[in-house]
Amino acid sequence: MGASTPTPTPVVEAPKRVYQDPPAPTEPRPVQFPDLQKFTTKNGMDVYVVENHEVPLIAAQLVIRAGTMYDEQLAEMTASMLGEGTKTRTKAKIDEEIEFVGGRLGAGAGTHDTSVFAQVLKKDIKLALTLMADEVQNPAFPDAALTKLKDQSKTGLKAAKSDADNLADTLFGMVAYPEGHPYGRPMPTEAQIDAVSLDAIKKFHNDFYRSNNSYLILSGDITPAEAQPLIEAQFGKWKPIEGKPPINPINNFLKYDHPKQLLVHLVDRPGSAQSEVRVGNLALARRSPDWIKFDMASDILGGGSTGRLFLDVREEKGLTYGVYARMEAGMAPGTWLIWTKTKTKTTGEMLTALFGHINKMRDEDPTQREYDEVLTQAIGSFPLGIETADQVAGRVRTILTFDLPPDYWKTYRDEVRKVQIADIRAMARKYMNPTPIVVLVGRADKVEPQVKEALKDAVIVHYNTDLECTDKSPLCAANKPLAAATAAPAAAKTAAP
């Protein structure tokens, strides 16, 4: 007989680890947003100083009220050409001087304004202000630089037309806003880019880049007494605008309409493996007293990994890798939308889920846990956003751009604490429209049947990747099926929808 099989030694299981619950969060520590001090130069430029003497670093932002809302191509190219040399310094010389002191210097145009920004050690602030002043007052605008910028813009345009994410965001703005509104412009054409001339750039610069159409923010290791003589020396000869400044183009729009019927704007992008999805509507201007309350409501729905959309649409249903709700700040009503993407075959299921969540936000109060989480996050994350001189300067710029109260950030956490659970549903009912704008970018032949099944009352409007409406329908008129503009007097206030 063979040898008997030995009895295996019993495997002793390791004791299971017991993880203790994390300690409860403590009461947030007091955080004091620094005082905002102001003086005005003799030629009308407002200067804001925010002192922080912990480190010998200063961030400077020179803000010119000349954003892309006035003219997209001119604003962007003018800003880009500031760093291409001045009448006294070549581009190489500017780069060499700022790099020698380990600082940084740049410029860029945003929607509402253009900024020339620098960050240097305290000992080098005179150099930074000198270079900034030279760029805005004495730009050389070399012809070769404009040619280079046009080539870069046309290359970027081709990339933008092939990017489903960009197509979805651009079309959403186009159909949400009245025709011609600066927040809802279509992509430029190559012909429009080629048409930009040096004379037009020089005129844009001459019209907008003036002392009393600008302001300067200095944040960091500097006092107003130290700053004033430096600024007067560098910017004192900058000419102000004589007479009235250029009219804000947003003041030409008084009325903003929500859609009267459910329209799905479908961009056919053959070969797409997934669908870009945007669902949302015009909401509220940044200076609205409802902003903080609606921001919290939006975060409960889609503010991150603890939002309802993330927990359900991603974690439970597995329809996407990421899904978020976001608000766009504007002088006029900005957009609120849900941003996500999903496989082509699950587009209809995604739409059903998103509409269900919007309706639930409108119909039910959040749970106590949801409310507590978003409240804690808003209060607890605030100090992380004002740690550096750059961050503080950015917060000050938000106040100035959107005409917020001077103490907005000082009282921010107190205002957050005032928000009640009942406010969340009230904000959802007010600003999450039950007939939202829907934009899809993907394979139309695969997506359209799903849309018809998921949203039976919807009308589908078709587009190509140039965002041209391809239907023979009144809905295609000027690509503006949703909203109509009403001209307003130049001084009129913008109205919320």
XYZ file of C-alpha atoms in Angstrom:
497
model
C 0.000 0.000 0.000
C 1.137 3.515 -0.719
C 1.898 6.034 1.927
C -1.148 7.782 3.387
C -1.741 11.387 2.451
C -0.710 13.632 5.336
C -3.422 15.684 6.932
C -2.859 19.334 5.950
C -2.019 21.711 8.705
C -4.984 23.999 9.353
C -4.455 27.524 8.081
C -4.935 30.028 10.837
C -6.726 33.085 9.512
C -5.212 36.380 10.444
C -7.413 38.415 12.701
C -9.466 40.935 10.776
C -8.325 44.456 11.098
C -10.615 46.812 12.874
C -10.511 50.326 11.542
C -11.589 53.066 13.849
C -13.895 55.739 12.592
C -12.080 58.979 11.897
C -12.552 61.686 14.484
C -15.407 64.067 13.920
C -14.376 67.309 12.241
C -13.643 70.155 14.570
C -15.207 73.565 14.259
C -13.500 75.447 11.405
C -10.870 77.872 12.582
C -11.503 81.574 11.999
C -10.069 82.764 8.697
C -9.767 86.460 8.076
C -9.584 87.520 4.442
C -7.006 90.331 4.355
C -8.050 93.952 4.204
C -8.351 95.548 0.777
C -6.633 98.955 0.618
C -7.052 101.320 -2.308
C -5.593 104.441 -3.813
C -5.964 106.068 -7.234
C -3.168 107.448 -9.367
C -3.267 110.978 -10.747
C -4.223 109.629 -14.188
C -7.153 107.615 -12.844
C -5.863 104.067 -12.345
C -7.225 102.371 -9.224
C -4.647 100.401 -7.231
C -5.634 97.725 -4.695
C -3.125 96.494 -2.137
C -3.557 93.338 -0.069
C -0.779 93.012 2.484
C 0.770 89.695 3.520
C 4.235 89.945 5.003
C 4.797 86.255 5.820
C 7.051 85.729 2.788
C 8.927 88.322 0.670
C 6.817 87.653 -2.429
C 4.486 89.911 -4.428
C 1.895 89.009 -7.057
C 0.797 91.780 -9.404
C -2.188 91.784 -11.740
C -2.748 94.713 -14.077
C -6.304 94.327 -15.358
C -7.514 96.151 -18.480
C -11.263 96.210 -19.083
C -10.858 94.827 -22.589
C -11.895 91.184 -22.775
C -13.012 88.960 -25.617
C -16.604 90.086 -25.115
C -15.645 93.251 -27.020
C -13.902 91.427 -29.879
C -12.595 87.890 -29.500
C -9.806 87.976 -32.073
C -8.577 91.487 -31.324
C -8.586 91.012 -27.546
C -6.667 87.734 -27.691
C -4.108 88.844 -30.268
C -3.501 92.209 -28.620
C -2.824 90.503 -25.286
C -0.560 87.896 -26.883
C 1.489 90.564 -28.689
C 2.270 92.493 -25.517
C 5.062 90.046 -24.759
C 6.493 90.208 -28.288
C 8.567 93.287 -27.566
C 8.180 96.989 -26.900
C 9.625 100.145 -28.432
C 12.505 99.940 -25.934
C 12.913 96.188 -25.330
C 12.935 93.133 -27.580
C 11.043 90.010 -26.581
C 14.366 88.339 -25.786
C 15.351 91.236 -23.510
C 12.032 91.104 -21.607
C 12.328 87.358 -21.130
C 15.955 87.654 -20.018
C 15.231 90.355 -17.424
C 12.339 88.554 -15.725
C 14.028 85.153 -15.828
C 17.251 86.566 -14.341
C 15.401 87.406 -11.095
C 13.464 84.104 -11.056
C 10.130 85.840 -11.635
C 7.368 85.285 -14.112
C 5.556 87.656 -16.435
C 2.692 87.040 -18.841
C -0.525 88.332 -20.338
C -3.821 86.890 -21.477
C -7.325 87.906 -22.486
C -10.371 86.520 -20.717
C -14.047 87.067 -21.386
C -14.416 90.247 -19.364
C -10.920 91.708 -19.293
C -7.239 91.274 -20.092
C -4.543 90.876 -17.480
C -0.818 91.402 -17.432
C 0.502 89.477 -14.460
C 3.790 89.062 -12.659
C 5.145 87.342 -9.563
C 8.504 88.315 -8.089
C 10.395 88.646 -4.856
C 9.811 91.902 -3.018
C 13.235 93.240 -4.008
C 12.342 92.860 -7.707
C 8.898 94.510 -7.719
C 10.264 97.672 -9.352
C 11.539 95.595 -12.289
C 8.214 93.748 -12.614
C 6.216 96.992 -12.640
C 8.642 98.516 -15.135
C 8.207 95.623 -17.566
C 4.420 95.566 -17.119
C 4.161 99.304 -17.721
C 6.401 99.100 -20.787
C 4.341 96.304 -22.328
C 0.974 98.054 -21.965
C 2.156 101.555 -22.856
C 4.761 100.933 -25.564
C 4.057 97.669 -27.418
C 5.951 97.283 -30.690
C 3.350 95.042 -32.364
C 5.824 93.468 -34.821
C 4.285 92.256 -38.068
C 6.071 88.892 -37.895
C 4.493 88.213 -34.496
C 1.013 88.775 -35.886
C 1.662 86.322 -38.711
C 2.812 83.744 -36.156
C -0.268 84.322 -33.992
C -2.607 83.890 -36.947
C -0.958 80.585 -37.847
C -1.287 79.421 -34.234
C -4.936 80.494 -34.129
C -5.792 78.592 -37.312
C -4.036 75.482 -36.018
C -5.965 75.834 -32.769
C -9.212 76.229 -34.705
C -8.664 72.928 -36.502
C -7.990 71.222 -33.188
C -11.110 72.812 -31.658
C -13.329 71.489 -34.448
C -12.021 67.973 -33.860
C -12.527 68.149 -30.082
C -15.955 66.863 -29.056
C -15.700 68.529 -25.653
C -15.095 71.942 -27.223
C -17.868 71.451 -29.781
C -20.374 70.672 -27.020
C -19.417 73.665 -24.874
C -19.370 76.091 -27.809
C -22.754 74.982 -29.135
C -24.279 75.129 -25.660
C -23.354 78.811 -25.398
C -24.562 79.521 -28.934
C -28.049 78.152 -28.326
C -28.387 79.364 -24.739
C -27.768 83.047 -25.431
C -29.414 85.541 -27.764
C -27.787 85.898 -31.153
C -24.696 88.067 -31.031
C -24.287 87.806 -27.271
C -20.602 87.817 -26.244
C -21.105 84.767 -24.012
C -22.436 82.651 -26.876
C -20.241 83.284 -29.886
C -19.564 80.598 -32.500
C -16.037 79.542 -33.333
C -14.241 81.955 -35.656
C -13.510 81.117 -39.262
C -10.065 81.107 -40.836
C -11.164 84.096 -42.895
C -11.977 86.050 -39.734
C -8.574 85.209 -38.281
C -6.794 86.239 -41.482
C -8.743 89.504 -41.544
C -7.184 90.779 -38.292
C -4.801 93.608 -39.157
C -2.080 95.413 -37.263
C -4.046 98.639 -37.629
C -7.079 96.999 -35.960
C -4.913 95.720 -33.105
C -3.344 99.143 -32.629
C -6.775 100.754 -32.566
C -8.066 98.208 -30.030
C -5.032 98.917 -27.876
C -5.488 102.657 -28.186
C -9.205 102.479 -27.353
C -8.980 100.211 -24.308
C -5.451 100.182 -22.874
C -5.751 103.347 -20.853
C -5.033 104.204 -17.231
C -8.624 104.919 -16.200
C -9.871 101.770 -17.951
C -7.545 99.605 -15.858
C -6.762 98.687 -12.283
C -3.777 97.123 -10.551
C -3.837 94.539 -7.763
C -0.738 94.044 -5.606
C -0.881 91.131 -3.192
C 1.881 90.163 -0.810
C 4.801 91.796 0.988
C 4.098 95.430 0.170
C 2.276 98.397 1.694
C 0.354 101.174 -0.079
C 3.036 103.656 1.018
C 5.718 101.537 -0.671
C 3.614 100.905 -3.766
C 2.400 104.409 -4.608
C 5.693 106.058 -5.617
C 6.708 103.002 -7.688
C 3.398 102.974 -9.547
C 3.273 106.720 -10.133
C 6.792 106.535 -11.572
C 6.012 103.694 -13.979
C 2.386 104.381 -14.900
C 2.125 108.150 -14.342
C 2.430 109.002 -18.044
C -0.141 106.427 -19.189
C -2.890 108.353 -20.953
C -6.492 108.062 -19.705
C -9.578 107.752 -21.875
C -11.054 111.157 -22.536
C -14.828 111.151 -22.395
C -16.918 108.023 -21.924
C -15.312 104.552 -21.950
C -16.400 101.974 -24.576
C -19.910 100.608 -23.972
C -20.068 97.190 -22.336
C -21.594 94.977 -25.076
C -23.610 93.024 -22.516
C -25.703 96.145 -21.968
C -27.144 95.629 -25.448
C -29.088 92.629 -24.137
C -31.981 93.139 -21.791
C -34.041 89.973 -22.168
C -33.013 86.345 -21.714
C -35.543 83.623 -22.556
C -35.686 80.005 -21.501
C -36.698 77.444 -24.160
C -40.420 76.954 -24.629
C -39.998 73.374 -25.836
C -37.482 70.607 -25.308
C -34.861 70.770 -28.055
C -31.932 68.408 -28.386
C -29.040 69.899 -30.343
C -27.222 66.964 -31.930
C -23.808 67.353 -33.556
C -23.009 64.493 -35.912
C -19.412 63.430 -35.352
C -18.868 60.207 -37.319
C -16.468 57.771 -35.736
C -17.063 58.917 -32.157
C -16.820 56.096 -29.629
C -18.817 58.061 -27.069
C -21.239 60.932 -26.726
C -20.464 64.281 -25.151
C -23.472 65.347 -23.091
C -24.489 68.778 -21.791
C -27.788 69.422 -20.022
C -28.546 72.768 -18.408
C -29.804 76.312 -18.823
C -29.208 79.994 -18.245
C -29.191 80.587 -14.503
C -28.005 83.684 -12.641
C -25.429 86.463 -12.741
C -22.394 86.215 -10.469
C -23.477 89.150 -8.332
C -26.923 87.658 -7.647
C -27.672 87.299 -3.917
C -28.695 83.701 -4.710
C -25.228 82.708 -5.944
C -23.964 81.029 -2.769
C -27.240 79.199 -2.157
C -27.473 77.896 -5.705
C -23.793 76.957 -5.681
C -24.519 74.665 -2.737
C -27.543 73.168 -4.498
C -25.447 72.535 -7.596
C -22.734 70.879 -5.506
C -25.225 68.513 -3.883
C -26.190 67.368 -7.357
C -22.816 67.321 -9.054
C -20.053 68.980 -7.066
C -17.681 66.039 -6.994
C -17.272 62.480 -5.757
C -19.932 62.936 -3.069
C -22.507 64.453 -5.441
C -25.661 62.574 -6.375
C -24.670 62.308 -10.015
C -21.277 60.807 -9.249
C -22.632 58.317 -6.731
C -25.476 57.176 -8.962
C -24.573 57.711 -12.619
C -20.948 56.656 -12.223
C -20.775 54.399 -9.170
C -24.125 52.612 -9.369
C -25.016 52.693 -13.057
C -21.497 52.737 -14.502
C -22.488 55.067 -17.331
C -19.451 57.350 -17.213
C -16.096 57.993 -15.657
C -16.991 61.512 -14.546
C -20.146 63.587 -14.244
C -20.334 67.059 -12.717
C -22.520 70.142 -12.472
C -20.875 73.498 -13.015
C -21.757 77.187 -12.952
C -20.261 79.840 -15.225
C -19.823 83.273 -13.683
C -21.001 86.225 -15.748
C -21.989 89.870 -15.561
C -25.187 88.745 -17.254
C -26.884 85.442 -16.353
C -24.331 82.663 -16.620
C -24.993 79.063 -17.565
C -25.540 76.148 -15.245
C -25.028 72.738 -16.781
C -24.301 69.079 -16.201
C -21.138 67.959 -17.978
C -20.440 64.321 -18.813
C -19.735 61.794 -21.551
C -20.885 58.233 -22.036
C -20.602 55.333 -24.457
C -22.619 55.792 -27.619
C -24.903 52.883 -26.777
C -25.789 54.310 -23.328
C -26.610 57.873 -24.416
C -30.345 57.411 -23.942
C -29.874 55.817 -20.531
C -27.668 58.730 -19.509
C -30.303 61.300 -20.538
C -32.976 59.466 -18.579
C -30.767 59.471 -15.483
C -29.867 63.164 -15.732
C -33.457 64.309 -16.215
C -34.487 62.155 -13.269
C -31.926 63.808 -11.022
C -32.916 67.321 -12.093
C -36.550 66.546 -11.285
C -35.608 65.043 -7.926
C -33.624 68.159 -6.992
C -36.656 70.282 -7.832
C -39.162 68.078 -5.995
C -37.393 67.000 -2.802
C -35.259 68.492 -0.054
C -31.739 67.075 0.281
C -30.993 64.765 3.184
C -29.413 66.161 6.319
C -26.215 64.299 5.468
C -26.029 65.807 1.971
C -26.605 69.269 3.376
C -23.988 68.815 6.116
C -21.391 67.529 3.642
C -21.729 70.389 1.195
C -21.789 72.948 4.022
C -18.623 71.494 5.564
C -16.905 71.381 2.194
C -17.721 74.993 1.334
C -16.536 76.286 4.711
C -13.557 73.968 5.082
C -12.108 74.434 1.592
C -12.234 78.226 1.644
C -8.881 78.742 3.459
C -7.147 76.569 0.841
C -8.176 79.081 -1.816
C -6.493 82.078 -0.184
C -3.132 80.609 0.794
C -0.951 82.333 -1.808
C -0.578 85.912 -2.994
C -1.784 84.861 -6.447
C -4.931 83.279 -5.022
C -5.763 86.354 -2.969
C -5.250 88.595 -5.996
C -7.601 86.355 -7.963
C -10.298 86.677 -5.300
C -9.954 90.446 -5.332
C -10.275 90.403 -9.107
C -13.541 88.461 -8.797
C -14.908 91.193 -6.541
C -13.926 93.907 -9.017
C -14.989 92.101 -12.193
C -18.477 91.279 -10.983
C -19.054 94.313 -8.749
C -19.386 92.292 -5.553
C -19.443 93.963 -2.116
C -15.919 94.851 -0.903
C -16.350 92.560 2.113
C -17.636 89.614 0.023
C -14.828 87.217 0.971
C -14.665 88.457 4.550
C -18.285 87.435 5.091
C -18.308 84.427 2.726
C -18.289 81.660 5.346
C -20.909 83.456 7.407
C -23.166 83.628 4.338
C -22.638 79.928 3.677
C -23.756 79.114 7.226
C -26.998 81.038 6.657
C -28.104 78.661 3.887
C -30.901 76.342 5.036
C -31.988 72.927 3.749
C -35.190 74.460 2.400
C -33.101 76.920 0.348
C -31.587 74.044 -1.640
C -34.862 72.900 -3.167
C -35.967 76.516 -3.655
C -32.788 77.212 -5.643
C -33.222 74.042 -7.700
C -36.779 75.022 -8.606
C -35.658 78.523 -9.497
C -32.521 77.785 -11.504
C -32.658 74.145 -12.697
C -35.090 74.383 -15.588
C -37.422 71.395 -16.163
C -37.112 72.133 -19.906
C -33.341 72.410 -20.174
C -31.019 72.827 -23.119
C -29.589 69.518 -24.308
C -26.457 69.307 -26.442
C -25.040 66.006 -27.691
C -21.938 65.390 -29.786
C -21.483 61.912 -31.218
C -22.688 59.497 -33.862
C -26.064 60.847 -34.902
C -27.185 57.572 -36.528
C -26.681 55.688 -33.248
C -27.702 58.449 -30.846
C -30.875 59.781 -32.440
C -33.033 56.641 -31.916
C -32.041 56.637 -28.238
C -32.980 60.304 -27.846
C -36.394 59.651 -29.349
C -36.929 56.807 -26.897
C -35.640 58.599 -23.795
C -37.102 62.064 -24.502
C -40.273 61.402 -26.440
C -41.391 65.048 -26.529
C -38.057 66.412 -27.737
C -37.398 67.985 -31.123
C -33.949 67.170 -32.508
C -31.922 69.882 -34.259
C -28.966 68.647 -36.315
C -25.491 70.171 -36.771
C -22.199 69.337 -38.454
C -18.778 69.736 -36.814
C -18.580 73.331 -38.055
C -21.631 73.812 -35.796
C -23.775 74.714 -38.784
C -27.407 73.705 -38.484
C -28.177 71.239 -41.282
C -31.985 71.077 -41.015
C -34.392 72.809 -43.365
C -36.465 74.138 -40.513
C -37.309 77.460 -38.846
C -35.462 76.104 -35.807
C -32.273 76.556 -37.793
C -32.779 80.265 -38.362
C -29.463 81.862 -37.476
C -28.790 78.810 -35.293
C -30.808 80.584 -32.588
C -33.868 78.487 -31.803
C -34.008 79.204 -28.090
C -33.622 82.852 -27.240
C -34.384 86.247 -28.679
C -32.465 89.417 -27.961
C -34.000 92.754 -27.151
C -31.776 95.771 -27.563
C -31.362 97.817 -24.415
C -30.116 101.337 -23.813
C -26.402 101.502 -23.169
C -26.848 102.043 -19.457
C -29.510 99.392 -18.947
C -29.076 96.720 -16.313
C -29.009 93.101 -17.395
C -32.020 91.112 -16.279
C -32.003 87.577 -14.925
C -34.087 85.033 -16.825
